[in-house]
Coordinates of C-alpha atoms in Angstrom, one line a residue:
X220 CA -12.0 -16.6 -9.9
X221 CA -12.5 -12.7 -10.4
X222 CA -9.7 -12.3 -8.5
X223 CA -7.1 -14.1 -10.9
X224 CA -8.9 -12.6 -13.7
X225 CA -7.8 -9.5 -12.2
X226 CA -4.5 -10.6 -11.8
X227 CA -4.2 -12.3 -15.3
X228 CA -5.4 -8.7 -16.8
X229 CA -2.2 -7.0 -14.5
X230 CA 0.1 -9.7 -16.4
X231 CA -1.2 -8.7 -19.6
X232 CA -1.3 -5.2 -19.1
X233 CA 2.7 -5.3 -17.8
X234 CA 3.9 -7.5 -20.8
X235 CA 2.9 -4.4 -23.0
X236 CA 4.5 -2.2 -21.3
X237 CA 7.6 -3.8 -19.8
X238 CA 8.1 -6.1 -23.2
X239 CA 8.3 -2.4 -25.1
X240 CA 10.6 -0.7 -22.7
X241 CA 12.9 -3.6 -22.1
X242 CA 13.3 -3.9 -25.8
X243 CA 14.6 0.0 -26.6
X244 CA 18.2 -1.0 -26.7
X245 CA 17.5 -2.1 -30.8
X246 CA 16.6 1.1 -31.5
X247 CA 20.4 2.6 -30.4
X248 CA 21.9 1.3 -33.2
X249 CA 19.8 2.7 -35.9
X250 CA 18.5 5.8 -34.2
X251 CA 22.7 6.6 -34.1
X252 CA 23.0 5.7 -37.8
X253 CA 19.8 8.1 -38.7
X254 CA 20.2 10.8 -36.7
X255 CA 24.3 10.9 -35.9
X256 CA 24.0 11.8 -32.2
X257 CA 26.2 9.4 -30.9
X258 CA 26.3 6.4 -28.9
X259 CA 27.1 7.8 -25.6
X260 CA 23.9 10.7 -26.1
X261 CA 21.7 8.1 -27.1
X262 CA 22.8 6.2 -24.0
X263 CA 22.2 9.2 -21.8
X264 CA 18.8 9.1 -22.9
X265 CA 18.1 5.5 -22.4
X266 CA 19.7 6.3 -18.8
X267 CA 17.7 9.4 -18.3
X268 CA 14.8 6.8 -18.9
X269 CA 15.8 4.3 -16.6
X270 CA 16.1 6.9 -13.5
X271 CA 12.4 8.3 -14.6
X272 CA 10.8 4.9 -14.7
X273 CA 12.0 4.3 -11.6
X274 CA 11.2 7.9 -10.1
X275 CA 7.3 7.8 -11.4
X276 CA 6.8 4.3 -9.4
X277 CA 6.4 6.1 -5.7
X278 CA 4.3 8.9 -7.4
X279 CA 2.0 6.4 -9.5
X280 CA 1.7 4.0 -6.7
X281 CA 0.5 7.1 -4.1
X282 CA -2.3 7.8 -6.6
X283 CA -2.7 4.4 -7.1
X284 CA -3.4 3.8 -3.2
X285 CA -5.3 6.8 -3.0
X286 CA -7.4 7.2 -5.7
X287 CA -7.1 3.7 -7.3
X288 CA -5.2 1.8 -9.7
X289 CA -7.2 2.5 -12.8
X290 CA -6.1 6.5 -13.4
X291 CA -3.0 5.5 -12.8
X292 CA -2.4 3.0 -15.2
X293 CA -4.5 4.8 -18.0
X294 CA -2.4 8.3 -17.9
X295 CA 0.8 5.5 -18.0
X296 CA -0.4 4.0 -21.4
X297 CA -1.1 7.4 -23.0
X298 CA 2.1 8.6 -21.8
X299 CA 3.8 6.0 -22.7
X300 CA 2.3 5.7 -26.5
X301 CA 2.6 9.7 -26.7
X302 CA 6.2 9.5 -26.3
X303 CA 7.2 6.5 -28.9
X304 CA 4.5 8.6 -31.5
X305 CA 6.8 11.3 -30.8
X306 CA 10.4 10.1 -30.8
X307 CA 10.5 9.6 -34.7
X308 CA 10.1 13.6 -34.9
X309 CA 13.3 14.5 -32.6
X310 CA 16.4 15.2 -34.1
X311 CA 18.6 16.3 -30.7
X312 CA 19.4 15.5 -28.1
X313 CA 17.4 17.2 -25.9
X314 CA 14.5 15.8 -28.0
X315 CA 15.3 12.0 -27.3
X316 CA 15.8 12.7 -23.4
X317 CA 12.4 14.7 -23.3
X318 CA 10.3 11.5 -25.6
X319 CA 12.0 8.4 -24.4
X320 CA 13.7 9.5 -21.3
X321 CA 10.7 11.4 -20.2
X322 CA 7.5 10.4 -21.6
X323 CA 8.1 6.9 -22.6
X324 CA 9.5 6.1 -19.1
X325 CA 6.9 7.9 -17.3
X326 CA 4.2 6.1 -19.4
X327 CA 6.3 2.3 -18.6
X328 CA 7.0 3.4 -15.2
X329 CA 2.8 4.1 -14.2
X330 CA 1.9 0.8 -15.8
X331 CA 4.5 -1.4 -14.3
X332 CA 5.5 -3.5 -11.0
X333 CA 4.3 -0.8 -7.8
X334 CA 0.9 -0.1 -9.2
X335 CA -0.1 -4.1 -10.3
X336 CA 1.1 -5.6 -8.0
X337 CA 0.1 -3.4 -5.0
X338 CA -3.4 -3.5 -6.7
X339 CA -2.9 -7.5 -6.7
X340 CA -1.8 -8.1 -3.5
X341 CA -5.0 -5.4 -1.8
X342 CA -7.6 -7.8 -3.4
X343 CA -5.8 -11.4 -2.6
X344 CA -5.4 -12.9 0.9
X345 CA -1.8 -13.5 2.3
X346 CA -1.0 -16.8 0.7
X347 CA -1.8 -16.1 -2.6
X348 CA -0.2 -13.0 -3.1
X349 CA 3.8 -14.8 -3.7
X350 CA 1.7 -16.9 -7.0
X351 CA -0.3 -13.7 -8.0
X352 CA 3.4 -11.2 -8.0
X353 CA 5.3 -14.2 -9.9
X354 CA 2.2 -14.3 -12.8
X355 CA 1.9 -10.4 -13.2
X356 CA 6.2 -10.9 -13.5
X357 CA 5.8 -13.3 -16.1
X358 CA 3.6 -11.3 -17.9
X359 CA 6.3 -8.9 -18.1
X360 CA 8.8 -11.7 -19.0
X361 CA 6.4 -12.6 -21.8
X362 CA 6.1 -9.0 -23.5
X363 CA 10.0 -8.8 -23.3
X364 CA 9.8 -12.6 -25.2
X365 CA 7.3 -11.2 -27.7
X366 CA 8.5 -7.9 -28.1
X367 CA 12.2 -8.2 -29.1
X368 CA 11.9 -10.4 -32.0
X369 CA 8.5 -8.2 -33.5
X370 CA 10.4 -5.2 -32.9
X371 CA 13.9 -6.0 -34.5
X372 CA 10.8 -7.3 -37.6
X373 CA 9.8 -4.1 -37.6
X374 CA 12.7 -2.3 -37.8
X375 CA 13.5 -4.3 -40.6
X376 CA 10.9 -3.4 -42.6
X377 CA 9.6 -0.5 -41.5
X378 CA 13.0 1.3 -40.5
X379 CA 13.0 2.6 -36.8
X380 CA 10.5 5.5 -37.1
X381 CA 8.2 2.9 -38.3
X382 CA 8.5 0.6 -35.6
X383 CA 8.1 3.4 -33.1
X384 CA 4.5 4.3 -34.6
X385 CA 3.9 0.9 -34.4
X386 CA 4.8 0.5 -30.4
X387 CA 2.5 3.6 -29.8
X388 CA -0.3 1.8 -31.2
X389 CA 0.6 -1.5 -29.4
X390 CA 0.6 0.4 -26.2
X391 CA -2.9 1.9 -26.8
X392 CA -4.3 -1.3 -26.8
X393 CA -3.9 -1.9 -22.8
X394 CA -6.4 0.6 -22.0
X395 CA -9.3 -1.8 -21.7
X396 CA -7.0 -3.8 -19.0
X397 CA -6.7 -0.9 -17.0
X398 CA -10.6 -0.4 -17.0
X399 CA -10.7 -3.8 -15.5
X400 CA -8.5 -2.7 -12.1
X401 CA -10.5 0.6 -11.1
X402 CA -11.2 1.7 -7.6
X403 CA -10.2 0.8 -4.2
X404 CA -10.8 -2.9 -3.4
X405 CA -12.6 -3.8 0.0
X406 CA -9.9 -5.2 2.5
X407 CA -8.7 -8.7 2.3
X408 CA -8.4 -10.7 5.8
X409 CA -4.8 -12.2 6.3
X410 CA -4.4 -15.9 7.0
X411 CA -0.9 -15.5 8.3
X412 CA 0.4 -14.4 11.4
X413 CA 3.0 -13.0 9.6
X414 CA 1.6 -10.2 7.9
X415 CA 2.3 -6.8 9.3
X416 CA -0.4 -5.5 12.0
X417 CA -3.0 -3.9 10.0
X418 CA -2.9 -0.4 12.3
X419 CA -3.4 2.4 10.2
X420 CA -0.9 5.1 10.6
X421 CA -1.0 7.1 7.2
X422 CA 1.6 6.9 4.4
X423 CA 3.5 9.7 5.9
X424 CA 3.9 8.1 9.3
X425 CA 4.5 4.7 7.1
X426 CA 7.2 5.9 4.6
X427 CA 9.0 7.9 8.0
X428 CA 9.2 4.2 9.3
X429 CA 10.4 2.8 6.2
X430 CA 13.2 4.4 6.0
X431 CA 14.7 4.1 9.4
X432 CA 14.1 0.1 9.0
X433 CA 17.6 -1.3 8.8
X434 CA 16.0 -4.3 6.6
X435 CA 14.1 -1.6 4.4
X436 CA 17.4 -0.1 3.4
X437 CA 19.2 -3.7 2.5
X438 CA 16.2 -4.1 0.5
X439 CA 16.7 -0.9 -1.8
X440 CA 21.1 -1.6 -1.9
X441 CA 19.9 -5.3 -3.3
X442 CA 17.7 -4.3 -5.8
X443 CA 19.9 -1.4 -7.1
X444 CA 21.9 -3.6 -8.3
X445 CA 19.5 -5.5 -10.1
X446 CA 18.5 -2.6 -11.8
X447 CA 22.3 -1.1 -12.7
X448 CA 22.7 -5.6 -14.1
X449 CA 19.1 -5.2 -15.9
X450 CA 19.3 -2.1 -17.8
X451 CA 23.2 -2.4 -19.1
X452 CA 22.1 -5.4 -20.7
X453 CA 19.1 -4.4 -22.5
X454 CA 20.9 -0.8 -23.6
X455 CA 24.4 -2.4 -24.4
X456 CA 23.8 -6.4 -25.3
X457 CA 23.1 -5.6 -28.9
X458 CA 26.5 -3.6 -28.7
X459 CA 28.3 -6.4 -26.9
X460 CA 26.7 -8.8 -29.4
X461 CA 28.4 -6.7 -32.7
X462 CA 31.5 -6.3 -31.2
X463 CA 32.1 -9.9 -31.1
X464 CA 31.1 -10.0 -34.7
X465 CA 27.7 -11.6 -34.7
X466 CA 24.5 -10.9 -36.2
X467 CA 22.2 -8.3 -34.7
X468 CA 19.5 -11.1 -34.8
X469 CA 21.2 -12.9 -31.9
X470 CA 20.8 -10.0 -29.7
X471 CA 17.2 -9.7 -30.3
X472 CA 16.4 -13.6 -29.5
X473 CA 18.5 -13.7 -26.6
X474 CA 16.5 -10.5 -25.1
X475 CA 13.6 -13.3 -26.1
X476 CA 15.4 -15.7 -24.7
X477 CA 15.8 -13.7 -21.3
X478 CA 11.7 -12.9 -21.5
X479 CA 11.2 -16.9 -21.8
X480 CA 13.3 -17.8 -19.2
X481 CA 12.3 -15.6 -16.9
X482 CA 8.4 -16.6 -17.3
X483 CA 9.1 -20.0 -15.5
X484 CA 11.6 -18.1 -13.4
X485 CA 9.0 -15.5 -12.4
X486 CA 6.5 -18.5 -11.5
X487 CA 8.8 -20.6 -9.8
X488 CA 10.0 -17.2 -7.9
X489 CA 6.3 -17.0 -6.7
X490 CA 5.9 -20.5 -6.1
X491 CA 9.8 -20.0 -3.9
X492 CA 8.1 -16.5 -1.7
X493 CA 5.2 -18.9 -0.4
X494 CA 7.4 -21.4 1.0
X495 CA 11.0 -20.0 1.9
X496 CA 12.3 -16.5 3.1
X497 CA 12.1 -14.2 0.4
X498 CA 15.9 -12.9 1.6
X499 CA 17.2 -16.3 0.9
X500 CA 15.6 -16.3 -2.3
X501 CA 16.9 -13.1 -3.1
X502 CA 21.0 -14.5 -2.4
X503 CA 20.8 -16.8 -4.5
X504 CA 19.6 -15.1 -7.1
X505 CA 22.3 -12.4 -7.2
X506 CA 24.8 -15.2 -6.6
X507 CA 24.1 -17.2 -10.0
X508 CA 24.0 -13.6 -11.7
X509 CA 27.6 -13.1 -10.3
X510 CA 28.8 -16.8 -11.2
X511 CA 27.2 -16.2 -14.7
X512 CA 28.5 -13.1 -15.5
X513 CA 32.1 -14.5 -14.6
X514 CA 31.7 -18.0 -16.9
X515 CA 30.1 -15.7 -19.8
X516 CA 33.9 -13.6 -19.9
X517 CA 35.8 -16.7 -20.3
X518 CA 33.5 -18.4 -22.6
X519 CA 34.1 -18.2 -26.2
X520 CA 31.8 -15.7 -28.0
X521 CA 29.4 -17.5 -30.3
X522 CA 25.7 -17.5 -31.1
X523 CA 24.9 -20.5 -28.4
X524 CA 27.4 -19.0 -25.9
X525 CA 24.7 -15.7 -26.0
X526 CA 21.6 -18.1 -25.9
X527 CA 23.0 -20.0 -22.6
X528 CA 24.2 -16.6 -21.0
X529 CA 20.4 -15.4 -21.8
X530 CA 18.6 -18.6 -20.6
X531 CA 20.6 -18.5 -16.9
X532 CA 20.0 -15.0 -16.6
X533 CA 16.9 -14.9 -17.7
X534 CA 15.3 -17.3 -15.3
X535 CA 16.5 -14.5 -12.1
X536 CA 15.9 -11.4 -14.9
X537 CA 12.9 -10.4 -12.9
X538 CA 11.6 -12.7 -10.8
X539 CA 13.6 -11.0 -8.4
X540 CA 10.2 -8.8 -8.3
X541 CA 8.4 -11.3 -6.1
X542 CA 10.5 -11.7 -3.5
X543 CA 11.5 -8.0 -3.2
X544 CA 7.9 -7.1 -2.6
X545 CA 7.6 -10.0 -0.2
X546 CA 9.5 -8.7 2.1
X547 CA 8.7 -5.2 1.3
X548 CA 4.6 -6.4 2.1
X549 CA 5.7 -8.4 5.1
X550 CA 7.6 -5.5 6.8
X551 CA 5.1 -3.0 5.9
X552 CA 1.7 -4.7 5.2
X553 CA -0.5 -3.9 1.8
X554 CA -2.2 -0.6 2.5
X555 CA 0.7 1.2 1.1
X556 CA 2.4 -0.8 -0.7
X557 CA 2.1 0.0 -4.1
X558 CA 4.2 3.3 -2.7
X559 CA 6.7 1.3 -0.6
X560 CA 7.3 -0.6 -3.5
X561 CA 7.5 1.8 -5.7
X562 CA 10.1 3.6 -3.3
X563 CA 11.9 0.4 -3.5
X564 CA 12.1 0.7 -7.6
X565 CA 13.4 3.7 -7.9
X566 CA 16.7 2.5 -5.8
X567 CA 16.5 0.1 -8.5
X568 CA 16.5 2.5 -11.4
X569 CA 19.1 4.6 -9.8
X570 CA 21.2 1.5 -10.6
X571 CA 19.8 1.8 -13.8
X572 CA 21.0 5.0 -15.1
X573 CA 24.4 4.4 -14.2
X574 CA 23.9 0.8 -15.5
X575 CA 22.7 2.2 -19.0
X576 CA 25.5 5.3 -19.0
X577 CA 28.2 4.2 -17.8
X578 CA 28.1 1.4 -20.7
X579 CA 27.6 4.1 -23.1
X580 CA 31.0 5.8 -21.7
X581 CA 32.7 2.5 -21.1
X582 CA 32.5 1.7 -24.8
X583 CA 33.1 5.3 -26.1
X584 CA 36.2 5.6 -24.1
X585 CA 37.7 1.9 -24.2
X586 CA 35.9 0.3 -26.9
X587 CA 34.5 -2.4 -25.2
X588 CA 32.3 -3.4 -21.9
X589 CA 35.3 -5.3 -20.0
X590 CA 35.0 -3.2 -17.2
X591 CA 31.3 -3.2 -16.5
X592 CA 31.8 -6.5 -16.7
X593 CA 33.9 -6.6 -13.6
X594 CA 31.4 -3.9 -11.9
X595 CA 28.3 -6.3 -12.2
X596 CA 30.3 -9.0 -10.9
X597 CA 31.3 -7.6 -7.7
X598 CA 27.5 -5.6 -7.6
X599 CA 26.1 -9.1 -7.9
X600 CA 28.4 -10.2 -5.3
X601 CA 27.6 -7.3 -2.9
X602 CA 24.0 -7.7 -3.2
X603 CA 23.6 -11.3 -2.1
X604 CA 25.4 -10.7 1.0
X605 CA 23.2 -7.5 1.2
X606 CA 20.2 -10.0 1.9
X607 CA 21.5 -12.1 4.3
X608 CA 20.7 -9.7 7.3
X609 CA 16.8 -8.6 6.1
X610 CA 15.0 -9.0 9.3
X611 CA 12.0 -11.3 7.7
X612 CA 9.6 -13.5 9.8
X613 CA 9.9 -17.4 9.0
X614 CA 7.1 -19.0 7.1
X615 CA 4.3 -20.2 8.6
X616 CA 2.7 -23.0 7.3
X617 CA -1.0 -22.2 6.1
X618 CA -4.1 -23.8 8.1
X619 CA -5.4 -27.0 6.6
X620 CA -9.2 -26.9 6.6
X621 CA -10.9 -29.4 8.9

């Protein structure tokens, strides 16, 4: 019972920080209109942002196996709510880069995915650990459900310096969570014969491994693309959403929608890893994001049209998470996986930036998003093949007690 407790703070620890971070493309809009830096600089900064989340995640997740989850996740909160206290105060460029590229993602990028769910999967046995990495994902899907609607509020009435103030309070109050996953946890016996060898070579030995692992590398192409599909979206919807004439309001409930679809995809993602190959898991999940994307340019653009787009994405948003470290953990075993993974996300954010840029040039330049459009097609498209080859042991079915 401890255990899930630990796991259920994780969840709510991760919907603080992912639900604020996945929510920062409402603030382009009016952070242009009061400061007149321009779409594409604000853009670079919300890139900037999504290559530093993802560049913290090895370095957080190395302190996190070393010294423990718990200073790791604390210094990620304080950074985190240092850098939306100071973004109201910046007036340049260099400013917005240094508060929400730098601090803000820093902060997100120590309390997120490598650090809970390496912590998660240390303290669980084998079995459990596919449930426990789709829960702490649906804790993130959950802030991202709660956040976008209370922050689009708050923008409303407070303007956007006001609802900055308010997310660095927010974030303060996941400190007491990360009190709760402090120190190293005693090893956890495997109950599958498919868990890596538990020989300990040390993480420089492990990482050297990692990366001339043919499967490793297939993870990482796969999961850039998830993060160059994720973080146009969340920068450029709102964008995509006024350029077909609509009310800013739909943007922010379809980034709801996306966080409440991806809570029972995040669960049924962790239910999926402890019965199938995470690799197959992971081609069809690109697959329906390609097929998606395609039916969304020929459908007409109105209010429900959004809402369905949001609901099919959302359900493979992140629950892509689960199976990614599944195979990561299976390859690799637990002892360092919090840095593997955290390897693995970076890749991701790498697609991220450009994701988050390029939109910002694609609508400076042509006015609208119709060729990012075709690029996260044919990523999507890329990535599910990508999978196919992951060497990744077949399940074993678990012992039935006598």
């Amino acid at each position: 019972m401890r255990q899930w407790g630990l796991v259920l703070a994780a969840a709510g620890l991760l919907a603080i920080t992912m639900g604020g971070r996945q929510t920062l493309g409402l603030f382009v809009s009016p952070i242009n209109t009061s400061t007149g830096l321009g779409i594409t600089t604000i853009s670079f900064a919300m890139a900037v942002a999504q290559f530093v989340w993802g560049a913290i995640q090895p370095v957080a997740g190395a302190v996190a196996d070393r010294y423990g989850p718990g200073r790791a996740l604390a210094a990620g909160i304080l950074l985190m709510a240092a850098g939306a206290a100071l973004t109201p105060m910046m007036d340049s460029s260099i400013g917005m880069v240094f508060s929400i590229g730098f601090l803000m993602a820093a902060g997100s990028g120590a309390g997120s995915f490598s650090v809970l769910i390496g912590a998660a999967s240390q303290r669980l046995p084998t079995h459990r650990r596919g449930m426990a990495s789709g829960v702490i994902n649906a804790g993130g899907s959950f802030g991202q459900f709660v956040f976008a609607p209370l922050m689009q509020k708050l923008i409303g009435v407070f303007g956007w310096m006001g609802a900055m103030y308010s997310l660095a309070v927010i974030t303060l109050a996941a400190l007491p969570m990360a009190r709760l996953l402090r120190g190293r946890p005693a090893p956890v016996a495997s109950v599958s014969a498919t868990e890596a060898p538990p020989l300990e070579r040390g993480m420089r030995a492990t990482l050297s491994d990692a990366f001339r692992d043919r499967s490793y590398l297939l993870v990482h192409a796969g999961f850039f693309t998830c993060g160059f599909h994720i973080a146009f979206l969340v920068t450029h919807l709102p964008g995509e959403v006024d350029l077909c004439g609509l009310p800013a309001q739909v943007a922010s409930w379809s980034l709801a929608i996306i966080g409440l679809a991806n809570i029972a995809g995040s669960l049924y993602a962790g239910w999926c890893v402890q019965h199938y190959r995470s690799k197959y898991i992971l081609f069809w999940m690109y697959a329906s994001r390609a097929a998606l994307v395609a039916l969304y340019l020929v459908a007409p653009k109105t209010e429900m049209t959004f809402y369905i787009f949001a609901a099919g994405l959302g359900f493979t948003w992140l629950a892509t998470v689960p199976p990614t470290a599944g195979v990561v953990g299976k390859l690799f075993g637990t002892r360092y996986l919090a840095t593997l993974f955290g390897m693995t996300l970076l890749s991701h954010q790498v697609g991220g930036f450009l994701g988050a840029w390029l939109g910002g040039i694609a609508i400076t330049e042509t006015g609208d998003y119709q060729w990012m459009w075709y690029a996260d097609i044919a990523l999507a498209a890329l990535a599910a093949v990508a999978n196919l080859p992951i060497r990744e042991p077949r399940i074993e079915p678990r012992p039935q007690p006598a």
